[in-house]
CSV table of C-alpha atoms in Angstrom, one decimal:
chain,number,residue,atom,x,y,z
K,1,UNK,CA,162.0,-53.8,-160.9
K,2,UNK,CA,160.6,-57.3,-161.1
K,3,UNK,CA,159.9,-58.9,-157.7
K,4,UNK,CA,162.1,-61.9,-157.3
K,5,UNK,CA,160.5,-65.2,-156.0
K,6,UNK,CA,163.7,-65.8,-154.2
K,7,UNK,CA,163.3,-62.5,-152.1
K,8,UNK,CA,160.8,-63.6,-149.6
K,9,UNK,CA,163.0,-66.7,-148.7
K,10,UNK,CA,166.3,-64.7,-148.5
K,11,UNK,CA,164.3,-62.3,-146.0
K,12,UNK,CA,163.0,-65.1,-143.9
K,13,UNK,CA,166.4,-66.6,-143.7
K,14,UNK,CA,168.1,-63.6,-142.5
K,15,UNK,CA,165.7,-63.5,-139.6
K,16,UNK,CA,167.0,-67.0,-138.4
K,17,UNK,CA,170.6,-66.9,-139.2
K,18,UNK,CA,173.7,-64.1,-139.0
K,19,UNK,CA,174.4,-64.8,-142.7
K,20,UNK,CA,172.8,-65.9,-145.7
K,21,UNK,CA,174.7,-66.5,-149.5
K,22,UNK,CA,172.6,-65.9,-152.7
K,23,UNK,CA,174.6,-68.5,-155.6
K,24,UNK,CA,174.1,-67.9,-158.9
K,25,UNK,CA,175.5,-67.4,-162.3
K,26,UNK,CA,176.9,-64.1,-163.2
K,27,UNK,CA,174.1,-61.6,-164.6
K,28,UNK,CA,171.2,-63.5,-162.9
K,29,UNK,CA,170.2,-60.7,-160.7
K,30,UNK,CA,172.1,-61.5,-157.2
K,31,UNK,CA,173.4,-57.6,-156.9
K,32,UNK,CA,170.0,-56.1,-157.4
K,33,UNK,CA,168.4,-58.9,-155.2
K,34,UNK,CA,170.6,-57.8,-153.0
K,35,UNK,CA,170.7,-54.1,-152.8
K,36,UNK,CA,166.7,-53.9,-152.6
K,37,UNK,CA,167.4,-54.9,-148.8
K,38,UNK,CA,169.3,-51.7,-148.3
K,39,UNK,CA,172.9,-51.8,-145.7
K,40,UNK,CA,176.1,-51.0,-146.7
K,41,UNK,CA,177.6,-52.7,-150.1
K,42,UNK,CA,180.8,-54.2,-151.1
K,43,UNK,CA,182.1,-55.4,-155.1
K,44,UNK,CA,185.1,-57.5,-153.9
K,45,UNK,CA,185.9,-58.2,-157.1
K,46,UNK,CA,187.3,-54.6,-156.6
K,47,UNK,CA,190.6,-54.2,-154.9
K,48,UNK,CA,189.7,-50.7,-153.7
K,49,UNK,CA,186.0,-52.2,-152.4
K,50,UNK,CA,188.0,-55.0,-149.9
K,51,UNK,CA,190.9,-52.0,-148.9
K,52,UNK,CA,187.6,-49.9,-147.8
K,53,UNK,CA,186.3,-53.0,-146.4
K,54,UNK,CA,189.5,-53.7,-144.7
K,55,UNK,CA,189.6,-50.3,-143.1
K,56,UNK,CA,185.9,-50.5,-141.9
K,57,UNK,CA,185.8,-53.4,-140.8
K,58,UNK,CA,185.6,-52.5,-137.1
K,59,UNK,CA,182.6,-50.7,-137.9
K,60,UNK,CA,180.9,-53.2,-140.1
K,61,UNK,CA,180.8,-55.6,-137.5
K,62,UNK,CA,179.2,-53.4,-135.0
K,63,UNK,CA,177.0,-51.8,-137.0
K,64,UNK,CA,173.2,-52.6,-136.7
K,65,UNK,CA,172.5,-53.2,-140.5
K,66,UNK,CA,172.7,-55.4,-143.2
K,67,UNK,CA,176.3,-55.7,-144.9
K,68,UNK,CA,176.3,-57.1,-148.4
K,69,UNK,CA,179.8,-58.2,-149.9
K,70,UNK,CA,179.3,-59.5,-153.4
K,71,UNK,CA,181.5,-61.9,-155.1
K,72,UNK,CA,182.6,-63.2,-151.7
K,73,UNK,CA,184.6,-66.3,-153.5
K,74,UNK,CA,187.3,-63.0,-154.3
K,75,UNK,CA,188.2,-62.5,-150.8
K,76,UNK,CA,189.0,-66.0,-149.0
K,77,UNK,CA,190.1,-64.3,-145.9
K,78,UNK,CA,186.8,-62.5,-145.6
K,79,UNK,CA,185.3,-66.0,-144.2
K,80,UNK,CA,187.6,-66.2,-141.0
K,81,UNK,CA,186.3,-62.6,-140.3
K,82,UNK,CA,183.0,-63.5,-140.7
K,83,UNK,CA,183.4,-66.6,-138.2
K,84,UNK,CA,185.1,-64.3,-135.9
K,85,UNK,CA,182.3,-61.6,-135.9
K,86,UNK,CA,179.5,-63.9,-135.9
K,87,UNK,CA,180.7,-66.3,-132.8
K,88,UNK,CA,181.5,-63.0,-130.7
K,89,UNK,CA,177.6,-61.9,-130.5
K,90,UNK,CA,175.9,-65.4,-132.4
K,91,UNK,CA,172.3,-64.4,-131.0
K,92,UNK,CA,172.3,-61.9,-133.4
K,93,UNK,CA,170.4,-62.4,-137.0
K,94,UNK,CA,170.3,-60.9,-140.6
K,95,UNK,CA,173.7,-59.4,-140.4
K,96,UNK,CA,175.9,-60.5,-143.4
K,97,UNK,CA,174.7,-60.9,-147.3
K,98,UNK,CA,177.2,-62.8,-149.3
K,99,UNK,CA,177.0,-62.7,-153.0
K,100,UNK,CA,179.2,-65.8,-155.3
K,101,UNK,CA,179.5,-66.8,-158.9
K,102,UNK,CA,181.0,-69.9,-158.6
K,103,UNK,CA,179.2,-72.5,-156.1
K,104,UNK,CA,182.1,-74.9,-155.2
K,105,UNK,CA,184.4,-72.0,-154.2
K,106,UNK,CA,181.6,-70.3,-152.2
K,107,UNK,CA,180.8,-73.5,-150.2
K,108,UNK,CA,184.8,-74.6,-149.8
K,109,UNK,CA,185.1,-71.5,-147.9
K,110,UNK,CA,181.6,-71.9,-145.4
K,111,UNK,CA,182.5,-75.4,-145.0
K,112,UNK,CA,185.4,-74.5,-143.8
K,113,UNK,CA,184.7,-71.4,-141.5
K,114,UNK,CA,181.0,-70.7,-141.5
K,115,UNK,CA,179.6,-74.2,-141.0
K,116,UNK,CA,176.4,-73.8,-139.1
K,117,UNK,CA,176.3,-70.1,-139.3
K,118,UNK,CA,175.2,-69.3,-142.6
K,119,UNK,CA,172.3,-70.2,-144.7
K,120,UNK,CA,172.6,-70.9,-148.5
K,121,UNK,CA,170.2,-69.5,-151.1
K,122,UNK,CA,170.4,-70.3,-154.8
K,123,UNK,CA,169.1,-67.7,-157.5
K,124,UNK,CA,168.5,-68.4,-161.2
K,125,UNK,CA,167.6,-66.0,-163.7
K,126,UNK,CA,164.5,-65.0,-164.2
K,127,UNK,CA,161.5,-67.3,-163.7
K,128,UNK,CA,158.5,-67.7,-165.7
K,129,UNK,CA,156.1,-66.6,-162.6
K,130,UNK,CA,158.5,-63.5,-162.3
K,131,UNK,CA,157.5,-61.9,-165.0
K,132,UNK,CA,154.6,-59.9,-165.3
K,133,UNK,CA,153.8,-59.7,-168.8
K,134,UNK,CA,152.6,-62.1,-171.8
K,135,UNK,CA,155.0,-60.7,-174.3
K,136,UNK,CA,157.9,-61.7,-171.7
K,137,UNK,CA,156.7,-64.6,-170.9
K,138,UNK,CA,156.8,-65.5,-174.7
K,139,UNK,CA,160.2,-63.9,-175.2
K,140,UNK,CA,161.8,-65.9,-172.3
K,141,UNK,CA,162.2,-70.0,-173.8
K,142,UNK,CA,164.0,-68.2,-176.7
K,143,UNK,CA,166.3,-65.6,-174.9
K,144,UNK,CA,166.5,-67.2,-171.5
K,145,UNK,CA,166.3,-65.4,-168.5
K,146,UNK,CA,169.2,-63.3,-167.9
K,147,UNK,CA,167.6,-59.8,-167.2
K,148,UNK,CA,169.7,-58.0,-169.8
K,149,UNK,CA,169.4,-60.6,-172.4
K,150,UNK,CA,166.9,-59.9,-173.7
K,151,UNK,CA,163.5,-61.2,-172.2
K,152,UNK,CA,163.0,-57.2,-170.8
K,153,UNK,CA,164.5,-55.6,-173.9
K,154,UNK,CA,164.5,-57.7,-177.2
K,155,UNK,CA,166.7,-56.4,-179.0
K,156,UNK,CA,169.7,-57.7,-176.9
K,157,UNK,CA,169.1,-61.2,-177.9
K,158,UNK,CA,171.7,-62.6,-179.2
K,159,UNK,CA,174.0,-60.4,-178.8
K,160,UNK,CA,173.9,-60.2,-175.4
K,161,UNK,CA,174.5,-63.9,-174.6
K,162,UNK,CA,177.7,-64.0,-176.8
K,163,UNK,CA,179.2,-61.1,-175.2
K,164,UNK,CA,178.6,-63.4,-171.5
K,165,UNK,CA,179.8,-66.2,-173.1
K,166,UNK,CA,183.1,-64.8,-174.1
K,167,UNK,CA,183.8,-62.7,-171.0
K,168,UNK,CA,183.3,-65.7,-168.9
K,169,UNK,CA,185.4,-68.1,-171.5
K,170,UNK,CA,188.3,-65.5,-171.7
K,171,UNK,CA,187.9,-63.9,-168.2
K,172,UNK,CA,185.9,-65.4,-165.6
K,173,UNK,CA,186.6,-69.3,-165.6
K,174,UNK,CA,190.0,-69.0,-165.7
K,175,UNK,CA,190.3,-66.6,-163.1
K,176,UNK,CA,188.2,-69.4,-160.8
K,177,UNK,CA,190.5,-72.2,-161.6
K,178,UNK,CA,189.8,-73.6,-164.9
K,179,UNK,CA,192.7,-75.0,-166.1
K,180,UNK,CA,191.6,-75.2,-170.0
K,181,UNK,CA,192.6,-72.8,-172.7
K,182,UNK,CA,189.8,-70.5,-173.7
K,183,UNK,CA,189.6,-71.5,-177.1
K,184,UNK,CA,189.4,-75.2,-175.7
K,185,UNK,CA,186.3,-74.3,-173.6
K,186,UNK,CA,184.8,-72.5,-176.3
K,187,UNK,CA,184.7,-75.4,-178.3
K,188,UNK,CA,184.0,-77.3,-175.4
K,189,UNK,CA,180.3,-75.0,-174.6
K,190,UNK,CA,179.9,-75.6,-179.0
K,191,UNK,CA,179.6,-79.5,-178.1
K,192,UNK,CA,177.7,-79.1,-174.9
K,193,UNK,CA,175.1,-77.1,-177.0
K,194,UNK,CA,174.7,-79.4,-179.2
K,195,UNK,CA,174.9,-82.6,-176.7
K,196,UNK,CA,172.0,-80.6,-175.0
K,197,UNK,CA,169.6,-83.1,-173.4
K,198,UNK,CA,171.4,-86.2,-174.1
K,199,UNK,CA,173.0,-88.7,-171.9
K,200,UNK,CA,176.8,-87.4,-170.9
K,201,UNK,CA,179.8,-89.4,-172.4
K,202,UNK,CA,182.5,-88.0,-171.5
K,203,UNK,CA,185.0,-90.5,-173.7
K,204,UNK,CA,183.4,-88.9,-176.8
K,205,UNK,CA,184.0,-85.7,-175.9
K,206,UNK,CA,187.3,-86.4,-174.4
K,207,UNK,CA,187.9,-87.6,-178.2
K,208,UNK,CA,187.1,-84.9,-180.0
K,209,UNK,CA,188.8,-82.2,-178.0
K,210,UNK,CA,191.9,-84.4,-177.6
K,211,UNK,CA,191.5,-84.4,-173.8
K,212,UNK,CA,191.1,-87.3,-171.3
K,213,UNK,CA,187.3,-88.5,-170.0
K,214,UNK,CA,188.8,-87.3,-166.5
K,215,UNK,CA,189.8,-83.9,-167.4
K,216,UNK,CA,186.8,-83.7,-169.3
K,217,UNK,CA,184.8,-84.4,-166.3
K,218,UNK,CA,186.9,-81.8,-164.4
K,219,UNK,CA,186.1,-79.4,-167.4
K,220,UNK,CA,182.4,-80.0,-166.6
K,221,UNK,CA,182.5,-79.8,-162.9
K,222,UNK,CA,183.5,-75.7,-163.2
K,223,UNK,CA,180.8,-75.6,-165.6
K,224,UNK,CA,178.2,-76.6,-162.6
K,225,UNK,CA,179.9,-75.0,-160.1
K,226,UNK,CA,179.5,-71.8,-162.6
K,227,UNK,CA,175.9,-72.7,-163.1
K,228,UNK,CA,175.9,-72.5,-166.3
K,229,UNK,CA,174.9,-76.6,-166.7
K,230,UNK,CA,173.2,-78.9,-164.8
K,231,UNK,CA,173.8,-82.2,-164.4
K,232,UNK,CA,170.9,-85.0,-164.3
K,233,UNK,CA,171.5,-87.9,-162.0
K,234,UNK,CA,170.3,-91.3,-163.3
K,235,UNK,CA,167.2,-92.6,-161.2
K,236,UNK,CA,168.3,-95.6,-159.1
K,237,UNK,CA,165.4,-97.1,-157.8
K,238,UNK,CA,164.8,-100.6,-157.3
K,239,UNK,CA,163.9,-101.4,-160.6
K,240,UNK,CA,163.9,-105.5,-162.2
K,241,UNK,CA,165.2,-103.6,-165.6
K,242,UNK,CA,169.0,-102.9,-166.6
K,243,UNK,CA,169.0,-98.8,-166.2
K,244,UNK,CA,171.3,-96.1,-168.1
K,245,UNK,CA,173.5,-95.0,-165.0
K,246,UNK,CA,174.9,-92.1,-166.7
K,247,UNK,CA,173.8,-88.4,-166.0
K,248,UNK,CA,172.1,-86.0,-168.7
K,249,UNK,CA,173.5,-83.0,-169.3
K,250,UNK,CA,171.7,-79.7,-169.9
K,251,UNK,CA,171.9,-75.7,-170.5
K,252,UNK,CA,170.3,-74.0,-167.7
K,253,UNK,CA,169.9,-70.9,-169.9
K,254,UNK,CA,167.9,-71.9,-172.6
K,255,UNK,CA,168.9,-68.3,-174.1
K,256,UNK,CA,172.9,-68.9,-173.9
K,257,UNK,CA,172.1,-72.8,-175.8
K,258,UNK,CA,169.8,-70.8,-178.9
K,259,UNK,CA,173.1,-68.5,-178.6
K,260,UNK,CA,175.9,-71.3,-179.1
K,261,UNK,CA,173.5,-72.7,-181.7
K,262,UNK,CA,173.2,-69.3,-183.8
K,263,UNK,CA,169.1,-69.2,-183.1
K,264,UNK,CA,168.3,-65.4,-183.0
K,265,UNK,CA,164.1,-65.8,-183.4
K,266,UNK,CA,161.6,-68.2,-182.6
K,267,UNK,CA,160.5,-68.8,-186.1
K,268,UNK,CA,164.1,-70.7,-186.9
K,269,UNK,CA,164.5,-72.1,-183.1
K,270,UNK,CA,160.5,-74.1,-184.1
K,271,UNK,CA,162.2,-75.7,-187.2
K,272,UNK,CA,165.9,-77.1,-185.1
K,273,UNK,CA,165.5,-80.9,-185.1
K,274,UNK,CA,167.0,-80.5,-181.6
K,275,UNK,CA,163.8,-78.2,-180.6
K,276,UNK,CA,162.2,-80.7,-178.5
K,277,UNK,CA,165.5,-80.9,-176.1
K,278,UNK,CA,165.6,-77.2,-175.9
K,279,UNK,CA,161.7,-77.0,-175.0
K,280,UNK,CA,162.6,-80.2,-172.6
K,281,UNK,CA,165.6,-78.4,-170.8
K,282,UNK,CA,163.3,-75.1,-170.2
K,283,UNK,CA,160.5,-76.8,-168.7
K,284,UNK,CA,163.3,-78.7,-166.1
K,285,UNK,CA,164.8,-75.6,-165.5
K,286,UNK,CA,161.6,-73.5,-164.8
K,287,UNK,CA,160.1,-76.3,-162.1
K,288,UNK,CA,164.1,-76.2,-160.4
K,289,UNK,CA,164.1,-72.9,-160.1
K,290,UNK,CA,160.5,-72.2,-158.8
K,291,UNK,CA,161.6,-75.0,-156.1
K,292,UNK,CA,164.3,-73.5,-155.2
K,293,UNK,CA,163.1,-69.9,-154.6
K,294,UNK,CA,160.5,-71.4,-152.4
K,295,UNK,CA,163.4,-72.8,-150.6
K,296,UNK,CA,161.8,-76.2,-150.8
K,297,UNK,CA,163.7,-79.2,-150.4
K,298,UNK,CA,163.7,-81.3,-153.4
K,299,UNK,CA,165.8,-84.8,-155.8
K,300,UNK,CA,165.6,-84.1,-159.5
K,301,UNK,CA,166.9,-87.8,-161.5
K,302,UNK,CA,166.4,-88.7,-165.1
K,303,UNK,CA,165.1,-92.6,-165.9
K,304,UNK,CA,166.1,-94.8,-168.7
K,305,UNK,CA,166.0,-98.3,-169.3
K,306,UNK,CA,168.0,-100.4,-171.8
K,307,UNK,CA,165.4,-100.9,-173.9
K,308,UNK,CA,164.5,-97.5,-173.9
K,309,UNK,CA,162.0,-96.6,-171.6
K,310,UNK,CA,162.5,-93.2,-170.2
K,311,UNK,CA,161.5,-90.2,-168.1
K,312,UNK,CA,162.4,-87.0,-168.6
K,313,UNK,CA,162.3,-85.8,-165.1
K,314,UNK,CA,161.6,-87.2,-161.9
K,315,UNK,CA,161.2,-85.3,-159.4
K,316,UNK,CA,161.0,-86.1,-155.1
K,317,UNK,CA,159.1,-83.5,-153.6
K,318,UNK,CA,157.4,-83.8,-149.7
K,319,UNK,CA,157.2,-87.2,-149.6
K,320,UNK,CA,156.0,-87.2,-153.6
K,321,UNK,CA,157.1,-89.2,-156.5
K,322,UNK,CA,156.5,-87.5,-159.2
K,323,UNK,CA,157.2,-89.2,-163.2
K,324,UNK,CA,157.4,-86.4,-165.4
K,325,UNK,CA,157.5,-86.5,-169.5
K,326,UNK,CA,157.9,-83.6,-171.5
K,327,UNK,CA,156.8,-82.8,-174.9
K,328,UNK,CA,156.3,-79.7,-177.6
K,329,UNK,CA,153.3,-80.1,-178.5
K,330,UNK,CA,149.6,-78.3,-178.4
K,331,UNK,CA,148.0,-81.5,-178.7
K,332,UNK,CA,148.7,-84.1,-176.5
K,333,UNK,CA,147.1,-87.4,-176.7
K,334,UNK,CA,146.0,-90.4,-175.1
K,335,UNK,CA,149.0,-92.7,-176.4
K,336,UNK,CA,151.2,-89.7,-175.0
K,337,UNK,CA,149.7,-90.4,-171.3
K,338,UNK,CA,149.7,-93.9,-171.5
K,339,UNK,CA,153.1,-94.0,-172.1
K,340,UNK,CA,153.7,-92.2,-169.3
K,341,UNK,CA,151.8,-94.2,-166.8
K,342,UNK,CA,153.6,-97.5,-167.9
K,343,UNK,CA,156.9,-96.2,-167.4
K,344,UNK,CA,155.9,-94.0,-164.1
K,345,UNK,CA,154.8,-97.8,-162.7
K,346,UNK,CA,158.2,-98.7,-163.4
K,347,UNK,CA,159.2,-96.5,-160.3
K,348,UNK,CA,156.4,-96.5,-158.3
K,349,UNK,CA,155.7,-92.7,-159.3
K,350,UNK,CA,153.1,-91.6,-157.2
K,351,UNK,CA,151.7,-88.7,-159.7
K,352,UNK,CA,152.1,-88.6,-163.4
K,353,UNK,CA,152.6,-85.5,-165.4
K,354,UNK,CA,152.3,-84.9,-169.1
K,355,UNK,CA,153.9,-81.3,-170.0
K,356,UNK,CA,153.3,-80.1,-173.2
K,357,UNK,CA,152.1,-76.2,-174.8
K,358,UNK,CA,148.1,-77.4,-174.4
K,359,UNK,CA,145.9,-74.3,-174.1
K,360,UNK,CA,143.5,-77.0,-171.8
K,361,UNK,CA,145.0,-79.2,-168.8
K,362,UNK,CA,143.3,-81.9,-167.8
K,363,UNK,CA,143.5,-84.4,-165.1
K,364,UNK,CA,143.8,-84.2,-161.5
K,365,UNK,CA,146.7,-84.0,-159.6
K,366,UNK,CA,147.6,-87.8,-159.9
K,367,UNK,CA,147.6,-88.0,-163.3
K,368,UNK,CA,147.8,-84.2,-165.6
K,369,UNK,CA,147.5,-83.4,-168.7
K,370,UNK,CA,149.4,-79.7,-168.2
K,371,UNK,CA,150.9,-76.8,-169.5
K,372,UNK,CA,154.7,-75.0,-167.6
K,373,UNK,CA,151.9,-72.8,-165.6
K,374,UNK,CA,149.8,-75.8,-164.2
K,375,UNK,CA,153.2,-77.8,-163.9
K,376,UNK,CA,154.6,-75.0,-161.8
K,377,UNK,CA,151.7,-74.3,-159.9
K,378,UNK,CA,151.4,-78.4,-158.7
K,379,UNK,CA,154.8,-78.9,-157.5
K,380,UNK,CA,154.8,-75.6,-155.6
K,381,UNK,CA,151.5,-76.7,-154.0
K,382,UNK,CA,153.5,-79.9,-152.9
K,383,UNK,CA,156.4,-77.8,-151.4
């Protein structure tokens, strides 16, 4: 079993607080995560799992070790238990693992019941500084990091990722509350594929699926929550320049997008004309996620001007600024930097990073020249 970065945080957390939640998106890991901390273990997606739950729960709460329900969303009355439980003996730590799918039902319930009693930890798939071999590391822009689809074994890309995508269409979604049909969100995850990267409008898509901008937006929201998309805030700095104050919209899978957009191998994904946004959304996603396995605190914008100045990421990280532009390319150049460090004075960025495929970095760490390792390794420095 690969070691997950995200396991040395959830362990620390535990020994400060009664309960911890692990978000992610289905498949990501969050069961096996889980169950390599040992305790007792509960699918409450399963009616039978939160009967035997039900019955033990005396015990549970008494016992000294870890108890892991999974899919905690499933069980709403599982919260005003825990609260219970946890305010009876609250000196105690590392007593509750909870498991979710879906962020905004997760967090509805601890706002509600667990407020100040439970610590939140978010997964993604796997992580480029997971893996342990070249020949995964290669595999994973292409088939994303799902652990059965297809960065471990090969030969479940695509296949893999349309099977997800389906099941969670059909099955999952609705069951947390989307309200859409599921041949309307299908078509819906077609035009996010392709709208990959690029600057959300939700009118346009509202057109095209014959749906208002506002349930459109609603549409999207259960996307997020589902982590399956993230959304890109608009930078909104001080800036004497008219700014683009609309979000960017991106995959966080970079294996479910080459899905959608029938990619099965890297030698037709290199000749897409949309190629650079897939290579741009990996890079974003990779930094993200090695932040948020550190557990380190962290504001990730887009920038844009009217007249088309823009930076792909910028990042706020301990106090850092951080103007980051993105490119496929082995051979970045001089006009490529400069760029960069007119549009990063723009917003006062205090470092400058050019990420592209180079075999050499150069720079310091005000102004790099880097590849996703050196990238990675920086802002994990800074955190």
């Amino acid at each position: 079993m690969l070691d997950r970065a995200a396991a040395a945080l959830v362990r620390d957390r535990l020994s400060l607080s009664p309960a911890v939640a692990i978000l992610g998106a289905r498949q990501c890991g969050k069961t096996t995560l889980a169950r390599s901390f040992g305790g007792a273990y509960f699918d409450l997606e399963q009616p039978a799992e939160r009967l035997r739950a039900d019955l033990q729960w005396d015990a549970l709460i008494d016992v000294d070790r870890l108890v892991t329900f999974d899919e905690a969303q499933s069980w709403p009355e599982l919260f005003e238990r825990l609260r219970g439980a946890i305010d009876a003996d609250r000196p105690r730590t590392g007593r509750f693992l909870l498991l979710g799918s879906v962020s905004p039902a997760l967090t509805r319930h601890v706002s509600e019941s667990l407020a100040g009693r439970l610590s939140l930890v978010e997964l993604s798939p796997l992580l480029w500084n997971e893996l342990d071999t070249d020949a995964m590391r290669r595999r994973l822009w292409l088939c994303g990091g799902y652990p059965d689809g297809g960065v471990l074994t090969p030969r479940a890309f695509p296949h893999w990722q349309r099977d997800y995508l389906t099941l969670i269409t059909q099955r999952d979604l609705p069951a947390w509350g989307l309200p859409a049909k599921p041949q309307t969100t299908e078509r819906l995850l077609r035009m996010l594929a392709a709208l990959h990267g690029q600057i959300w409008n939700a009118s346009q898509v509202g057109q095209s699926l014959g749906l208002s901008y506002h349930t459109v937006n609603t549409y999207l929201d259960f996307l997020v929550g589902a982590f399956l998309l993230r959304r890109l805030p608009p930078y909104g700095g001080n800036i004497r320049k008219r700014l683009v104050k609309s979000p960017r919209v991106y995959w966080r899978d970079t294996g479910l997008l080459h899905a959608l957009l029938n990619t099965p191998d890297e030698t037709t994904l290199l000749g897409q004309p949309w190629v650079g946004a897939s290579w741009e959304g990996f890079v974003i996603e990779q930094a993200l996620g090695a932040l948020s396995a550190r557990g380190t605190p962290f504001e990730a914008f887009h920038f844009r001007t009217s007249d088309g100045q823009e930076l792909d990421l910028v990042l706020e990280v301990s106090g850092q600024v951080l103007a980051v532009e993105i490119k496929l390319t082995t051979a970045p150049s001089q006009a490529d930097m400069d760029r960069l460090n007119r549009t990063a004075d723009l917003i006062g960025a205090t470092r400058r990073v050019l990420v592209t495929r180079t075999s050499r970095p150069s720079g310091d760490d005000v102004r790099l020249s880097a590849n996703l390792p050196t990238f990675i390794d920086l802002i994990t420095r800074l955190g």
